[in-house]
GROMACS .gro file of C-alpha atoms in nm:
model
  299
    1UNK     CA    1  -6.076  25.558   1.877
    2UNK     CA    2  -5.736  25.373   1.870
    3UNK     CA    3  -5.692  24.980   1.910
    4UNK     CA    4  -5.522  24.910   2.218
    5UNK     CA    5  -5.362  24.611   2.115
    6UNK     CA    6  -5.312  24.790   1.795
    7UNK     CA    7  -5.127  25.114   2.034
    8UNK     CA    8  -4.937  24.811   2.215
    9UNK     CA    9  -4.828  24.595   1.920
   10UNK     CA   10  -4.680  24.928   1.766
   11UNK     CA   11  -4.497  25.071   2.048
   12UNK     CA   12  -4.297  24.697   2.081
   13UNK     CA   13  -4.131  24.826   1.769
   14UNK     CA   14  -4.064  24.419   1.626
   15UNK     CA   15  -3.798  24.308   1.413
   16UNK     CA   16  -3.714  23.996   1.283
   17UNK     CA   17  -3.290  23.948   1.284
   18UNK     CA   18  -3.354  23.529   1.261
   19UNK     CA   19  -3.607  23.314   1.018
   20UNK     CA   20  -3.548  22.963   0.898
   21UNK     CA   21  -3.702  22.640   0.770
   22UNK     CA   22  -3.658  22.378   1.023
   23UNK     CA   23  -3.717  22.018   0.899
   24UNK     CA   24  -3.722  21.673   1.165
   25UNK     CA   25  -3.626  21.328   1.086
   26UNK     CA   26  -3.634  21.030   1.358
   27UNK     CA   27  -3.634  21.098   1.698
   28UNK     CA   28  -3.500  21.449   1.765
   29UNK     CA   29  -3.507  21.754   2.065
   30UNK     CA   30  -3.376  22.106   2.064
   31UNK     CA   31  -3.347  22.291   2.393
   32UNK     CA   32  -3.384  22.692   2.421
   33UNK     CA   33  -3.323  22.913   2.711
   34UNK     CA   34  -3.281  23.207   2.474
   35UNK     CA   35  -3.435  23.427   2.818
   36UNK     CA   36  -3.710  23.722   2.713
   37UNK     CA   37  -3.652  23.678   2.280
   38UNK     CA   38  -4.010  23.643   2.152
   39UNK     CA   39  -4.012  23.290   1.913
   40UNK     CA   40  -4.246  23.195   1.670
   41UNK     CA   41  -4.333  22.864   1.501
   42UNK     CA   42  -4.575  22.733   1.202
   43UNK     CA   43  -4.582  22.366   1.148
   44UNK     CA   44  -4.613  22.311   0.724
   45UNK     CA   45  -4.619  21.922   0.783
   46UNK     CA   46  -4.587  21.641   1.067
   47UNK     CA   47  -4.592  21.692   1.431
   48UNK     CA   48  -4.349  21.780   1.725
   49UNK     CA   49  -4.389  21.874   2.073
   50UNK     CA   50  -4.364  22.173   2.292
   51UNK     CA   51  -4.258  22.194   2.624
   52UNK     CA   52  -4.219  22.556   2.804
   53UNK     CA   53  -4.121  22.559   3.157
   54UNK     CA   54  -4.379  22.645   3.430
   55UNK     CA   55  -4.616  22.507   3.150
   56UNK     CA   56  -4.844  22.209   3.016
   57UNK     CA   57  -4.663  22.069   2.723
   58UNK     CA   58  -4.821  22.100   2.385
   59UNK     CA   59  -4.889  21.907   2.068
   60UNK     CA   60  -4.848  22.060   1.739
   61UNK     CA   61  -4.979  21.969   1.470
   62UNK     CA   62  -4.943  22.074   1.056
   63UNK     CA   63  -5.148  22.405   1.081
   64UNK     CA   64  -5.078  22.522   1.395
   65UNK     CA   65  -4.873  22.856   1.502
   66UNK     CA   66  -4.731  22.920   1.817
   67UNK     CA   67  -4.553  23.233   1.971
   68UNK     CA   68  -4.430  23.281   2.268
   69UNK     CA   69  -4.388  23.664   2.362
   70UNK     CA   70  -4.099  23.638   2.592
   71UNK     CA   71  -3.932  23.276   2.544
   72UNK     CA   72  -3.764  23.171   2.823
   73UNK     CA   73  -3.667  22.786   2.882
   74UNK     CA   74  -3.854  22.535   2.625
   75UNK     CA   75  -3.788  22.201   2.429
   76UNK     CA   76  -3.936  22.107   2.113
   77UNK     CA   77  -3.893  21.754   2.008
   78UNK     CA   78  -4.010  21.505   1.794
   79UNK     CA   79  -4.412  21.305   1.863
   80UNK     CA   80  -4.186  21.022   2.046
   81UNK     CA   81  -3.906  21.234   2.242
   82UNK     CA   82  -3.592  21.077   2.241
   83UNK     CA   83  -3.440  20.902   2.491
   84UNK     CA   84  -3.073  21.005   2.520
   85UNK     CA   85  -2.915  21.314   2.375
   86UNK     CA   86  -2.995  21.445   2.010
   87UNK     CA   87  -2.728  21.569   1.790
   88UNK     CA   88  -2.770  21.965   1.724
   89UNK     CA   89  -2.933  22.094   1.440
   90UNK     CA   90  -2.751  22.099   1.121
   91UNK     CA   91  -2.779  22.367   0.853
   92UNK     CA   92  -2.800  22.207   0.529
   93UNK     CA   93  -2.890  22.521   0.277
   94UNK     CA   94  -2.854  22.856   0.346
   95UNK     CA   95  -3.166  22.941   0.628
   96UNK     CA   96  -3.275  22.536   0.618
   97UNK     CA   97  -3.202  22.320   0.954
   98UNK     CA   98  -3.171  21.946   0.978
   99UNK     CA   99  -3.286  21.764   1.290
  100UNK     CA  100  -3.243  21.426   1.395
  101UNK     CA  101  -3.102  21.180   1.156
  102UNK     CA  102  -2.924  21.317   0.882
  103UNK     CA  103  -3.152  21.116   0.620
  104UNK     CA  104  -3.452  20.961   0.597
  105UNK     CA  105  -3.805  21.104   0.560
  106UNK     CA  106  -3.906  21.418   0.759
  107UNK     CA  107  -4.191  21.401   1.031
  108UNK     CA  108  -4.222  21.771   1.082
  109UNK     CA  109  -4.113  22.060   0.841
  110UNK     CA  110  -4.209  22.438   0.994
  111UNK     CA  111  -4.098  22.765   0.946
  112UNK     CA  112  -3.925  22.901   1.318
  113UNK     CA  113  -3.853  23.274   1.431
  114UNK     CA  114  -3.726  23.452   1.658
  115UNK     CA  115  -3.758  23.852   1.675
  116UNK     CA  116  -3.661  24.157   1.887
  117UNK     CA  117  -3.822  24.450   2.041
  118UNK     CA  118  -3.682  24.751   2.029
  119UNK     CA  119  -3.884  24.926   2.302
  120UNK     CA  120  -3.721  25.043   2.601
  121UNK     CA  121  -4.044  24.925   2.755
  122UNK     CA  122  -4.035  24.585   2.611
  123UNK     CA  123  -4.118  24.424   2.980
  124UNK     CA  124  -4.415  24.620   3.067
  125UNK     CA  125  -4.555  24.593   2.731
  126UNK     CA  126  -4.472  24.215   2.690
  127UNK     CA  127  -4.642  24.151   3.079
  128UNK     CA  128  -4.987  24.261   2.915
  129UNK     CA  129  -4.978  23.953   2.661
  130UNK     CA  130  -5.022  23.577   2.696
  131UNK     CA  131  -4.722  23.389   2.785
  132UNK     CA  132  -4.824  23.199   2.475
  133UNK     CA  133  -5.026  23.166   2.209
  134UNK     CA  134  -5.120  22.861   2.013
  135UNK     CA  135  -5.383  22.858   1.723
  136UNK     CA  136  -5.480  22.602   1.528
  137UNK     CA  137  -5.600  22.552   1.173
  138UNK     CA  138  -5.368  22.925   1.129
  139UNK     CA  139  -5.331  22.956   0.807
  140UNK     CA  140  -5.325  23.318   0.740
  141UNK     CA  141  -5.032  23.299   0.990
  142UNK     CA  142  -4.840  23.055   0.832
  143UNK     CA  143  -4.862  23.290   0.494
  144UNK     CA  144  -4.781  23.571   0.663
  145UNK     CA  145  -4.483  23.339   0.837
  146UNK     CA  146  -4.366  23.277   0.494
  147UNK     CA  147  -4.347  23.640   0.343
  148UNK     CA  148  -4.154  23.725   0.653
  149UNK     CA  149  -3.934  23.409   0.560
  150UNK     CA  150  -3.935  23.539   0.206
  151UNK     CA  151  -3.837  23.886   0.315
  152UNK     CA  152  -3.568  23.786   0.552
  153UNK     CA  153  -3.343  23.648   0.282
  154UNK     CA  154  -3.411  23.867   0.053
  155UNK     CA  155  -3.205  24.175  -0.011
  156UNK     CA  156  -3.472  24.451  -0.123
  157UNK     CA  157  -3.496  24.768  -0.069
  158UNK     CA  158  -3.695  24.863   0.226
  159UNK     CA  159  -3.684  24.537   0.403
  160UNK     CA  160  -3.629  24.621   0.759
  161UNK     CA  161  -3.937  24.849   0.739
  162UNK     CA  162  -4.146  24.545   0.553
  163UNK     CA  163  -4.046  24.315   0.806
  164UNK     CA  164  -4.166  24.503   1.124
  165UNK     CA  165  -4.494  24.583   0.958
  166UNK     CA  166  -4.532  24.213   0.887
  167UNK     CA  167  -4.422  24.130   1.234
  168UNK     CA  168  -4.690  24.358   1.348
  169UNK     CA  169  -4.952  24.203   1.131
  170UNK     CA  170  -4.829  23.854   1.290
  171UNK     CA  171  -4.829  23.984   1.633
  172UNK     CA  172  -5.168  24.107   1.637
  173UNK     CA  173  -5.306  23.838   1.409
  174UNK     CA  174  -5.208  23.575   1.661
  175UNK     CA  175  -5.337  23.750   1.953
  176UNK     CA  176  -5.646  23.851   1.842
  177UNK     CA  177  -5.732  23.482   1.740
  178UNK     CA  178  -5.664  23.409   2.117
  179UNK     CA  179  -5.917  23.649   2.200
  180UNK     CA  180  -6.192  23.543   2.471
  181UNK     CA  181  -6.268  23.475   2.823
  182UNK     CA  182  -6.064  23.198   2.854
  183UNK     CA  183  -5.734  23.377   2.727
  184UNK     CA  184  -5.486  23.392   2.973
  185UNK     CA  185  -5.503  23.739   3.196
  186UNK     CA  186  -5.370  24.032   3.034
  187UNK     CA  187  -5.453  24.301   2.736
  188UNK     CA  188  -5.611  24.035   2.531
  189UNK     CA  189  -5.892  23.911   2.749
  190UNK     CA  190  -5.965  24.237   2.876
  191UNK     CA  191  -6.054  24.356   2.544
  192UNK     CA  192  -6.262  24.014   2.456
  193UNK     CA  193  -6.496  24.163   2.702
  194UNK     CA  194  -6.729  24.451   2.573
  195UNK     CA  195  -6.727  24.620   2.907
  196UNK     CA  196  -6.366  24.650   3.005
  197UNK     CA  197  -6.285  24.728   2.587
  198UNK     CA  198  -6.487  25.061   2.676
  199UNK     CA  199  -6.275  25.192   2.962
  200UNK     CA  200  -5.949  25.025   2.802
  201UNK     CA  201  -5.984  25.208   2.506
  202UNK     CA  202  -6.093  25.511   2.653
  203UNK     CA  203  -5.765  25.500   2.849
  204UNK     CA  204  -5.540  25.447   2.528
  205UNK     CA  205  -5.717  25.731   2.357
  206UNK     CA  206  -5.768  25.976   2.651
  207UNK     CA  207  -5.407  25.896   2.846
  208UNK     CA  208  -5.446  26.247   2.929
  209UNK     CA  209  -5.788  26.263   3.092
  210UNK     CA  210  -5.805  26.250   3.510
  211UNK     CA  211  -5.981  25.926   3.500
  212UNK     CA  212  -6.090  25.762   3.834
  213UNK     CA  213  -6.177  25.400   3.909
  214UNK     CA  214  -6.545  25.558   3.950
  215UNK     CA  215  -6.522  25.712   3.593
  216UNK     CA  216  -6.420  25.432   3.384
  217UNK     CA  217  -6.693  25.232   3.631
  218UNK     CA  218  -6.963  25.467   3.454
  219UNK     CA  219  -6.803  25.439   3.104
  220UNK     CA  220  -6.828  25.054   3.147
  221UNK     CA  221  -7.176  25.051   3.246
  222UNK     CA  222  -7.081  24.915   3.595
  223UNK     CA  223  -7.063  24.994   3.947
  224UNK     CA  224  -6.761  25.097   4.089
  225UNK     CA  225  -6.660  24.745   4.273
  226UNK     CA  226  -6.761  24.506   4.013
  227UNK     CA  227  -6.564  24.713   3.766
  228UNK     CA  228  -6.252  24.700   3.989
  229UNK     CA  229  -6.274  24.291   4.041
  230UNK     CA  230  -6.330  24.265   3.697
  231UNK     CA  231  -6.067  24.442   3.533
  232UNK     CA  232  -5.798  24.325   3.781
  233UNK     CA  233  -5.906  23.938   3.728
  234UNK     CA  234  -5.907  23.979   3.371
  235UNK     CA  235  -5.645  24.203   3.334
  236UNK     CA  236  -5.352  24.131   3.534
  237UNK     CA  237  -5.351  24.448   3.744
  238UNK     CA  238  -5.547  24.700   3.892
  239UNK     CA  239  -5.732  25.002   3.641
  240UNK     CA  240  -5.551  25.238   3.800
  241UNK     CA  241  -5.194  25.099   3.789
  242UNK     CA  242  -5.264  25.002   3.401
  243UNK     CA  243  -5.355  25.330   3.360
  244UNK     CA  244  -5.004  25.432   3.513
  245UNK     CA  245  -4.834  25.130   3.320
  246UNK     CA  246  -4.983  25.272   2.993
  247UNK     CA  247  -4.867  25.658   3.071
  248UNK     CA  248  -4.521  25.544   3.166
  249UNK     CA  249  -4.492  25.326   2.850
  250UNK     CA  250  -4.594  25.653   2.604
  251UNK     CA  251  -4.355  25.872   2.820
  252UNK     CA  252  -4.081  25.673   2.729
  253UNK     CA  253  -4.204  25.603   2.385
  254UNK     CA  254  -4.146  25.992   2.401
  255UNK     CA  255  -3.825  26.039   2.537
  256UNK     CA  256  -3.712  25.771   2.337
  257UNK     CA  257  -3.768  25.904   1.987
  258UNK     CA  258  -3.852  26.301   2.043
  259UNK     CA  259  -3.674  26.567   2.145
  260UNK     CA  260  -3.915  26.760   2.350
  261UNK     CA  261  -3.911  26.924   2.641
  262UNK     CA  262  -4.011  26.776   3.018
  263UNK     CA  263  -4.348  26.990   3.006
  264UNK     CA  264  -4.494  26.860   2.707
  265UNK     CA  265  -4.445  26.541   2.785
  266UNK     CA  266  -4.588  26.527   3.107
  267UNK     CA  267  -4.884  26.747   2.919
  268UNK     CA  268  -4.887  26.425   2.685
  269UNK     CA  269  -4.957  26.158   2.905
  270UNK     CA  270  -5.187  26.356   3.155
  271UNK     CA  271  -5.009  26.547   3.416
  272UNK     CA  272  -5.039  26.856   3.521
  273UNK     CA  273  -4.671  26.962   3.584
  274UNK     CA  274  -4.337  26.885   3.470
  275UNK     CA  275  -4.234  26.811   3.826
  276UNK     CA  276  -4.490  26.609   3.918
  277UNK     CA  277  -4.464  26.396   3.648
  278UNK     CA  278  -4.098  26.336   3.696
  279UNK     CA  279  -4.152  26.219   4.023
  280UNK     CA  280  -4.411  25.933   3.892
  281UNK     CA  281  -4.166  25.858   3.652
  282UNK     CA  282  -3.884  25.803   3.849
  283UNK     CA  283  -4.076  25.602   4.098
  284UNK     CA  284  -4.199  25.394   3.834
  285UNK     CA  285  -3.899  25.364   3.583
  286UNK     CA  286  -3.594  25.388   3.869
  287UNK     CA  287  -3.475  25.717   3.734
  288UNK     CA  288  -3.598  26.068   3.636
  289UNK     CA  289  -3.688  26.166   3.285
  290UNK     CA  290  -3.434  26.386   3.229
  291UNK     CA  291  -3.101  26.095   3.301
  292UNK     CA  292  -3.330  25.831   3.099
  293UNK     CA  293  -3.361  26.075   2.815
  294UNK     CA  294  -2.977  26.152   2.829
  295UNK     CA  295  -2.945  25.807   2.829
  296UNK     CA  296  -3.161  25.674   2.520
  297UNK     CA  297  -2.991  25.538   2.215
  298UNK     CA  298  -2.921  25.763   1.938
  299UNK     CA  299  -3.146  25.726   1.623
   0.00000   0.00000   0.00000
């Protein structure tokens, strides 16, 4: 049976166009507003602080890894924030940045990322994950974070297609240490609990089965309300409109990379005719199939 997060992870389709060693000296802050592009941190040495809008700011520490699926407005700045404007960062070696004073002693030195998804269903996929994730003691992450450092510079045959499996190994490494009923609502914490893993997974591997609320219920060894309360508080959303969420997502995984006709996709992701999958489609994507597959990218 396929991993959801695994199925999810994979269909983002991550690449990595930006990786750099950051080093901090004296008092120092960089601002971001870089709207929806997923960053990623690990601090080798020293300290700084994170602060994302709409959230509690955070201290990091050497060890830690953060990653913030969709990055909207944040700061990171030195342990004792400065006061008055910082000068911007200054690139001092190819892929090395210089912040704060231009000498002295660092007090932080990490390795910083930012990456792209290349799925046409980036938002929907991206709403099922933490707005962050911060681990501690990470250091399987920060190795990882250095191969894809490694990689990024490197001119080797093969590298794009390294890089987005490392990406993926990243992605799902951090997310799965996250894991538990405390994790923010979403894919994650859903699948930290044994009951609501059953009927997730049986939706990722079975999109095309006519599952009810009731059904999944009786796969999760619960009755039909508790089930619904459950999954909704844990998850984000209602089973059914994951369920939809997940079917749109594979349709336009689909349309997006095969050239097949309307039938067998709507065969694919469980409906019984072309026409009346076009009309969930377009109510749920804004167009029909057929003008969003005209549409797609060429590859």
């Amino acid at each position: 049976m396929p991993d959801p997060l695994t199925q999810v992870v994979g269909l983002l389709r991550p690449s990595a166009p930006l990786s750099k060693l950051v080093t901090g000296s004296g008092l120092w802050a960089v601002r971001r507003a870089d709207s929806g592009r997923p960053f990623y941190a690990a601090v080798l040495e020293g300290g700084c602080r994170l602060a994302i809008d709409g959230e509690a700011g955070i201290v990091l520490r050497e060890g830690d890894f953060v990653l913030i699926p969709a990055a909207h407005a944040f700061t990171t700045t030195s342990l004792d924030p400065p006061r008055r404007a910082a000068p911007p960062p200054v690139e001092v070696a190819p892929g090395v940045f210089r912040l704060g004073a231009a000498e002295g002693p660092p007090n932080v030195r990490m390795l910083v990322g930012h990456c792209v998804f290349a799925s046409s269903d980036a938002d929907l996929l991206v709403s099922l994950l933490p707005r962050y994730v911060h681990v501690r003691g990470a250091a399987r992450l920060t190795t990882l974070l250095g191969l894809v450092n490694e990689e990024t510079r490197a001119d080797r045959p093969g590298r794009d297609v390294v890089l987005a499996r490392l990406l993926e190994v990243v992605l799902i490494e951090a997310l799965r240490a996250t894991a538990g009923p405390a994790a923010p609502s979403g894919l994650v914490r859903g699948l930290a609990d044994d009951r609501l893993a059953a009927a997730l997974r049986l939706m990722h591997d079975r999109p095309t089965e006519s599952w009810t609320v009731a059904a999944l219920a009786r796969e999760a060894g619960l009755s039909r309300s508790t089930f619904f309360e459950r999954f909704r508080r844990a998850v984000g959303v209602a089973p059914m409109a994951y369920l939809l969420a997940w079917r749109m997502a594979l349709a336009k995984d689909l349309l997006s990379r095969e050239a097949i006709g309307m039938a067998e996709v709507a065969e694919r992701v469980g409906y019984s005719s072309a026409s009346t999958f076009s009309v969930a489609f377009a109510r749920h994507v804004g167009r029909p199939p057929v003008r969003y597959a005209i549409g797609r990218p060429a590859r």
